[in-house]
Coordinates of C-alpha atoms in Angstrom, one line a residue:
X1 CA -22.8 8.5 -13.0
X2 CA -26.2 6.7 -12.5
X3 CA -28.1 7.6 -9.6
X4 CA -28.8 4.5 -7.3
X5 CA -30.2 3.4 -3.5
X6 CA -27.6 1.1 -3.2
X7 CA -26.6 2.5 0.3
X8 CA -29.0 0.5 1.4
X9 CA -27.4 -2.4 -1.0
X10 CA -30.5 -4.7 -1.4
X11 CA -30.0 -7.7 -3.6
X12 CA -31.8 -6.6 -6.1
X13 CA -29.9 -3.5 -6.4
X14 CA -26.7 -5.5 -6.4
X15 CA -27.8 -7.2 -9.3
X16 CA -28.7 -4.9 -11.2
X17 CA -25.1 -3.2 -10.3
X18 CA -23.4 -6.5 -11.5
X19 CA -25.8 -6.8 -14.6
X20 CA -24.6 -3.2 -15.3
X21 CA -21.0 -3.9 -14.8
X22 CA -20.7 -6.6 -17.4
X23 CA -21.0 -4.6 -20.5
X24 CA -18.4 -2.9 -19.8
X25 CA -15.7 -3.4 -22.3
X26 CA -11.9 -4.1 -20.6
X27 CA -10.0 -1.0 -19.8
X28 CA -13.6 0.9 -19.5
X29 CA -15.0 1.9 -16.1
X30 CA -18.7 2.7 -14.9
X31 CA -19.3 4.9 -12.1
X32 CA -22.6 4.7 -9.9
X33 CA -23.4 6.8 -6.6
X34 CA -24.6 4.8 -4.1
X35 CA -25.4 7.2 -1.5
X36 CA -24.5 11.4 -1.2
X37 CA -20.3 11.2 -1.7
X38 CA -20.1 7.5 -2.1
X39 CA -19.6 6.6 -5.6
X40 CA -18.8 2.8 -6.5
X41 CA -16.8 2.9 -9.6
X42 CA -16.2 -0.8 -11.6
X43 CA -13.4 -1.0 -13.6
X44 CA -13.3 -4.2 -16.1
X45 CA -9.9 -6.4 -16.6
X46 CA -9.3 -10.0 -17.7
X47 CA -9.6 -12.5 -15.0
X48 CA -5.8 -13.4 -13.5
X49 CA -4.6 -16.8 -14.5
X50 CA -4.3 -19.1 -18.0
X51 CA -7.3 -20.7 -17.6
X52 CA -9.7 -17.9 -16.2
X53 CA -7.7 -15.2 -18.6
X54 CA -10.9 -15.3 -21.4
X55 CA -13.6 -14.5 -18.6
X56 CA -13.7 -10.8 -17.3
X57 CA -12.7 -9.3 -13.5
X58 CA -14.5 -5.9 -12.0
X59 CA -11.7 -4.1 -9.8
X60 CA -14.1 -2.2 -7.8
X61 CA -12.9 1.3 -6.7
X62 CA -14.5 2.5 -4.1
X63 CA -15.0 6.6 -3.1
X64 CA -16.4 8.0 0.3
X65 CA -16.0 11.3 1.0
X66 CA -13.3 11.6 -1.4
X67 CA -10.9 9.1 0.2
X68 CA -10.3 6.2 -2.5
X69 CA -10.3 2.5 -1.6
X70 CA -9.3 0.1 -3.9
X71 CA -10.6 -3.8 -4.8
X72 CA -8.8 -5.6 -6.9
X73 CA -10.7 -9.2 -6.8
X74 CA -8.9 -11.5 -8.9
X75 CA -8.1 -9.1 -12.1
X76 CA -4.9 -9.4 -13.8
X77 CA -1.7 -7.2 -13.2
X78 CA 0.5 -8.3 -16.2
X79 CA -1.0 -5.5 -18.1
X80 CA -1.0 -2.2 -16.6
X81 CA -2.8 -0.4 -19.6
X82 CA -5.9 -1.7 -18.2
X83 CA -6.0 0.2 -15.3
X84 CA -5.6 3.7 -17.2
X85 CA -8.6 4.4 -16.5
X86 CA -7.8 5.3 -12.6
X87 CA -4.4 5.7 -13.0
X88 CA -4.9 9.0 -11.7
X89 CA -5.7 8.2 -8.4
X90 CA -4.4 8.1 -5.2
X91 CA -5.8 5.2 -3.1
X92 CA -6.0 5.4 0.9
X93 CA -6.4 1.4 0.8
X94 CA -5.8 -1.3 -2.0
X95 CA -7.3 -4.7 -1.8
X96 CA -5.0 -7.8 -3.3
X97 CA -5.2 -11.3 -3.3
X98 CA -1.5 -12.8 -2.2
X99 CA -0.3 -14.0 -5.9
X100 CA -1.3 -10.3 -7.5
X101 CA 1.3 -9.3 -4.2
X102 CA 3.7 -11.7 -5.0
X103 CA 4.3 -11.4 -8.6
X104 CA 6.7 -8.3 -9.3
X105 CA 4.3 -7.0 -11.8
X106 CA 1.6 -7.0 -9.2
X107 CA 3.9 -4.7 -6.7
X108 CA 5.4 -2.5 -9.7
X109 CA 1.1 -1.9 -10.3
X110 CA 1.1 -1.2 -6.5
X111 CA 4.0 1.0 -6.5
X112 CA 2.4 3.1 -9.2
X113 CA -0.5 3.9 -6.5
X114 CA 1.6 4.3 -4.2
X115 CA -1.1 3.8 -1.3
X116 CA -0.7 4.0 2.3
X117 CA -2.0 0.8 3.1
X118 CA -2.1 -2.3 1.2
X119 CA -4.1 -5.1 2.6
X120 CA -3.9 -8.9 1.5
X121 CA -6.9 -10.2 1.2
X122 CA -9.2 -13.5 -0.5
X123 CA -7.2 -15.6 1.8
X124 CA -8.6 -19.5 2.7
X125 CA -9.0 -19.8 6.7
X126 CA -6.7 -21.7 7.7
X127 CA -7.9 -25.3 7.6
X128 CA -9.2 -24.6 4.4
X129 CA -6.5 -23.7 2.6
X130 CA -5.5 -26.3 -0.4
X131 CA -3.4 -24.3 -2.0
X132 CA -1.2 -22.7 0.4
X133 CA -2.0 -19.3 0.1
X134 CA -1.3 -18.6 3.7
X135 CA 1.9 -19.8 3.7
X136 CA 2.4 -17.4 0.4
X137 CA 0.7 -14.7 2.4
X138 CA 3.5 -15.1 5.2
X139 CA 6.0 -15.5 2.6
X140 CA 4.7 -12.2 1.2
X141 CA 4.7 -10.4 4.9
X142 CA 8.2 -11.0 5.4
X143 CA 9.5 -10.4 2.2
X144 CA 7.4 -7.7 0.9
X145 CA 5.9 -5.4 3.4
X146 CA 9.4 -2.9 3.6
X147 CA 8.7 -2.2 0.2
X148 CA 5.1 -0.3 1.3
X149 CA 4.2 2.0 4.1
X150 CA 1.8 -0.8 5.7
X151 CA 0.6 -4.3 4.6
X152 CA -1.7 -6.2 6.4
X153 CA -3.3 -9.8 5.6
X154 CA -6.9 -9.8 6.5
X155 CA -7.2 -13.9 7.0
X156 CA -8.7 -14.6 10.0
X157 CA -12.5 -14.9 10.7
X158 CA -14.5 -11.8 12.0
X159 CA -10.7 -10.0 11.6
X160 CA -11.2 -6.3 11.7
X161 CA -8.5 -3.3 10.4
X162 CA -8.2 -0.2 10.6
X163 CA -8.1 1.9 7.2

């Protein structure tokens, strides 16, 4: 664990976090403590997708006062051995984008959590959205969300939730 004042998260400190974060090996995990029972621990997969699949992804786990929350940027799913490394716990929250959501190896990676809530997330506005990933995320909604105890899409500007 390295000791940090990154609960005041200046930029600089955020840098150094990310400088940190990218020798990590994939599979490995750092874990830094950012203020008293807040501890920030990055956790390094490939990148999702063909053509981003030889740069590396930091799913970002993160622990206040015990309760887990869970980031998982754009890092792949197809390969569960990656995420060994937390497989042990028990998020309260786990961040997705809508194709790690869609893809049956993304939910049988969610199941294995099993968290309370799963939030979609890394969603265009709409009016910026040239790939139809909020049509996806609605897809996902409708189809998906009876397999979890709660799914939410955070999409919408300023949009808060509850965790």
């Amino acid at each position: 664990v390295l000791h940090g004042t990154l609960g005041v998260a200046h930029g600089a400190d955020l840098l150094a976090l990310a400088a940190a974060g990218a020798d990590l090996h994939r599979g490995q995990r750092r874990t830094y403590l950012l203020a008293p029972e807040v501890y920030l621990t990055a956790l390094s997969t490939p990148h999702e997708g063909e053509m981003f699949a030889h740069l590396d992804c930091l799913c970002l786990l993160l622990t206040v006062h015990g309760q887990h929350y869970l980031i998982t940027g754009d890092c792949d799913w197809n390969d569960p051995s990656y995420y060994d490394a937390i497989a042990d716990i028990r998020p309260r929250a786990v961040f997705v984008n809508p194709l790690f959501f869609y893809d049956p190896a993304g939910r049988a990676l969610l199941s294995r959590w099993t968290p309370p809530q799963v939030v979609l997330y890394h969603i265009p506005f709409a009016g910026e959205d040239s790939i139809s990933l909020r049509t996806l995320t609605r897809q996902c909604l409708t189809k998906y969300s009876r397999d979890f105890e709660s799914v939410q899409a955070l999409w919408e500007p300023e949009q808060r939730i509850e965790l």
